[in-house]
Amino acid sequence: MTKATLSSFAVLLCASAFGACAAPVGSEEFTDTDYERESVGETQQALFHLCENVRIEVENRRVDGDGATPAIKVTALSFYDSDRDRWNKQSVRNRIIGYDDDYPFVEDLENADGHTITRWRVYYKYDLGNGWSSERNQELNTADEECEDDMTVELSVTG
């Protein structure tokens, strides 16, 4: 088919399927008051029930059996949503945290807005001196807290 034939076909298809492809700019058919305007973030939050900008401060207080205090590399975080009776795992950018240091992960927690979070898991590897250990996790009980935008959670990895 030629370009002209394809264009004609597209216009014909559009007109027959939708009655018209576009209303004139000044048309009374569509007005600003017909639609409630939302930001993309509000729409996304409504679709996924996001608990936005949750600050999760992870502190490295891990001490090995021999007294060594290695750095840890946090690979993921998860939280227990008691309203849904399930764990939700959040992948995070691998972040190395030295002993006695902390790092604030700022995350949007999907399907958690207004839900009660009772426990957290920090997934991490620790520095062996010649590479990283296999992934481990530490489960931390926290105060039962309703997830809300901009909240802060403090977690301390100890073992």
CSV table of C-alpha atoms in Angstrom, one decimal:
chain,number,residue,atom,x,y,z
A,1,MET,CA,0.0,0.0,0.0
A,2,THR,CA,1.1,3.5,-0.5
A,3,LYS,CA,1.4,6.2,2.1
A,4,ALA,CA,-1.6,8.0,0.8
A,5,THR,CA,-3.7,4.8,1.0
A,6,LEU,CA,-2.5,4.0,4.5
A,7,SER,CA,-3.3,7.6,5.7
A,8,SER,CA,-6.8,7.4,4.2
A,9,PHE,CA,-7.4,4.1,5.8
A,10,ALA,CA,-6.3,5.4,9.2
A,11,VAL,CA,-8.6,8.4,9.0
A,12,LEU,CA,-11.5,6.3,7.9
A,13,LEU,CA,-10.9,3.8,10.7
A,14,CYS,CA,-10.6,6.5,13.3
A,15,ALA,CA,-13.7,8.3,12.1
A,16,SER,CA,-15.8,5.1,12.0
A,17,ALA,CA,-14.6,3.7,15.3
A,18,PHE,CA,-14.9,6.9,17.3
A,19,GLY,CA,-17.3,9.1,15.5
A,20,ALA,CA,-14.6,11.7,15.1
A,21,CYS,CA,-10.9,11.7,15.9
A,22,ALA,CA,-10.8,15.1,17.6
A,23,ALA,CA,-13.1,17.8,18.5
A,24,PRO,CA,-12.3,21.4,17.5
A,25,VAL,CA,-10.3,23.3,20.1
A,26,GLY,CA,-13.2,25.7,20.8
A,27,SER,CA,-15.7,22.9,20.9
A,28,GLU,CA,-18.3,22.8,23.7
A,29,GLU,CA,-18.2,19.0,23.5
A,30,PHE,CA,-15.2,18.9,25.8
A,31,THR,CA,-14.5,21.4,28.5
A,32,ASP,CA,-12.0,21.7,31.4
A,33,THR,CA,-14.8,21.2,33.9
A,34,ASP,CA,-15.6,17.7,32.5
A,35,TYR,CA,-12.5,16.3,34.0
A,36,GLU,CA,-11.0,16.5,37.4
A,37,ARG,CA,-7.4,17.2,37.1
A,38,GLU,CA,-4.9,15.1,39.1
A,39,SER,CA,-1.2,14.9,39.1
A,40,VAL,CA,0.4,11.7,37.9
A,41,GLY,CA,1.6,11.0,41.4
A,42,GLU,CA,-1.9,11.2,42.8
A,43,THR,CA,-3.2,8.9,40.1
A,44,GLN,CA,-0.3,6.5,40.7
A,45,GLN,CA,-0.9,6.6,44.5
A,46,ALA,CA,-4.6,5.8,44.0
A,47,LEU,CA,-3.8,2.9,41.6
A,48,PHE,CA,-1.2,1.3,43.8
A,49,HIS,CA,-2.2,2.6,47.3
A,50,LEU,CA,1.3,4.0,47.7
A,51,CYS,CA,2.5,5.0,51.1
A,52,GLU,CA,4.9,7.6,49.7
A,53,ASN,CA,8.3,8.9,50.7
A,54,VAL,CA,8.8,6.6,53.7
A,55,ARG,CA,12.2,7.2,55.2
A,56,ILE,CA,13.7,3.9,56.3
A,57,GLU,CA,16.9,4.5,58.2
A,58,VAL,CA,19.1,1.4,58.3
A,59,GLU,CA,22.0,1.4,60.8
A,60,ASN,CA,24.9,-1.0,60.7
A,61,ARG,CA,25.5,-2.4,64.3
A,62,ARG,CA,26.6,-5.8,63.1
A,63,VAL,CA,29.4,-7.4,65.2
A,64,ASP,CA,30.8,-10.8,64.1
A,65,GLY,CA,31.6,-13.5,66.7
A,66,ASP,CA,35.3,-12.6,66.6
A,67,GLY,CA,34.5,-8.9,67.4
A,68,ALA,CA,34.9,-7.7,63.8
A,69,THR,CA,32.6,-4.9,62.6
A,70,PRO,CA,32.3,-5.3,58.9
A,71,ALA,CA,30.5,-3.1,56.5
A,72,ILE,CA,27.1,-4.3,55.2
A,73,LYS,CA,25.6,-4.0,51.7
A,74,VAL,CA,21.8,-3.6,51.9
A,75,THR,CA,20.1,-5.3,48.9
A,76,ALA,CA,16.4,-5.2,49.8
A,77,LEU,CA,13.9,-4.3,52.5
A,78,SER,CA,10.6,-5.9,53.3
A,79,PHE,CA,7.7,-5.1,55.6
A,80,TYR,CA,4.9,-7.2,57.0
A,81,ASP,CA,1.5,-5.7,56.2
A,82,SER,CA,-0.8,-7.1,58.9
A,83,ASP,CA,-3.9,-5.8,57.1
A,84,ARG,CA,-3.1,-8.1,54.1
A,85,ASP,CA,-1.3,-10.8,56.2
A,86,ARG,CA,1.7,-10.8,53.9
A,87,TRP,CA,5.3,-9.7,53.4
A,88,ASN,CA,6.0,-7.0,50.7
A,89,LYS,CA,9.6,-7.0,49.5
A,90,GLN,CA,11.2,-3.7,48.2
A,91,SER,CA,14.3,-3.9,46.1
A,92,VAL,CA,16.6,-1.1,46.8
A,93,ARG,CA,19.8,0.1,45.2
A,94,ASN,CA,22.7,-1.8,46.9
A,95,ARG,CA,24.1,0.5,49.5
A,96,ILE,CA,27.2,-0.1,51.5
A,97,ILE,CA,26.9,1.0,55.1
A,98,GLY,CA,30.0,1.1,57.4
A,99,TYR,CA,29.9,0.0,61.0
A,100,ASP,CA,28.1,2.5,63.2
A,101,ASP,CA,26.8,4.4,60.2
A,102,ASP,CA,23.3,4.6,58.8
A,103,TYR,CA,21.7,5.3,55.5
A,104,PRO,CA,18.2,6.6,54.8
A,105,PHE,CA,16.4,4.8,52.1
A,106,VAL,CA,13.4,6.8,50.9
A,107,GLU,CA,10.8,4.5,49.3
A,108,ASP,CA,7.2,4.4,48.1
A,109,LEU,CA,5.6,1.3,49.7
A,110,GLU,CA,3.2,-0.2,47.2
A,111,ASN,CA,-0.2,-1.4,48.5
A,112,ALA,CA,0.5,-0.1,52.0
A,113,ASP,CA,-1.2,3.3,52.4
A,114,GLY,CA,-3.1,3.2,55.7
A,115,HIS,CA,-2.1,-0.4,56.4
A,116,THR,CA,-0.5,-1.5,59.7
A,117,ILE,CA,3.1,-2.5,59.5
A,118,THR,CA,4.4,-4.7,62.3
A,119,ARG,CA,7.8,-6.0,61.2
A,120,TRP,CA,10.6,-5.3,58.8
A,121,ARG,CA,13.3,-7.4,57.2
A,122,VAL,CA,16.6,-6.0,56.1
A,123,TYR,CA,18.3,-8.1,53.4
A,124,TYR,CA,22.1,-7.6,53.3
A,125,LYS,CA,25.5,-9.1,52.7
A,126,TYR,CA,28.5,-8.4,54.9
A,127,ASP,CA,32.1,-7.7,53.9
A,128,LEU,CA,34.4,-10.7,54.3
A,129,GLY,CA,37.5,-8.7,53.5
A,130,ASN,CA,37.9,-10.6,50.2
A,131,GLY,CA,34.3,-10.3,48.9
A,132,TRP,CA,30.8,-10.4,50.2
A,133,SER,CA,28.9,-13.0,52.1
A,134,SER,CA,25.8,-14.7,50.8
A,135,GLU,CA,22.6,-12.7,51.3
A,136,ARG,CA,21.1,-12.8,54.8
A,137,ASN,CA,18.2,-11.1,56.4
A,138,GLN,CA,17.4,-9.8,59.8
A,139,GLU,CA,13.8,-9.6,61.0
A,140,LEU,CA,13.0,-6.6,63.3
A,141,ASN,CA,9.8,-6.2,65.2
A,142,THR,CA,8.7,-2.6,65.3
A,143,ALA,CA,5.8,-0.8,66.9
A,144,ASP,CA,2.6,-1.4,65.0
A,145,GLU,CA,2.4,1.7,62.9
A,146,GLU,CA,-0.1,2.8,60.2
A,147,CYS,CA,1.8,3.5,57.0
A,148,GLU,CA,1.4,7.1,56.1
A,149,ASP,CA,3.3,9.4,53.6
A,150,ASP,CA,6.6,10.9,54.9
A,151,MET,CA,6.8,8.6,58.0
A,152,THR,CA,10.2,7.5,59.3
A,153,VAL,CA,11.3,4.0,60.4
A,154,GLU,CA,14.6,3.2,62.2
A,155,LEU,CA,16.1,-0.2,61.7
A,156,SER,CA,19.3,-1.5,63.2
A,157,VAL,CA,21.1,-4.5,61.8
A,158,THR,CA,23.0,-6.3,64.6
A,159,GLY,CA,23.6,-9.9,63.5
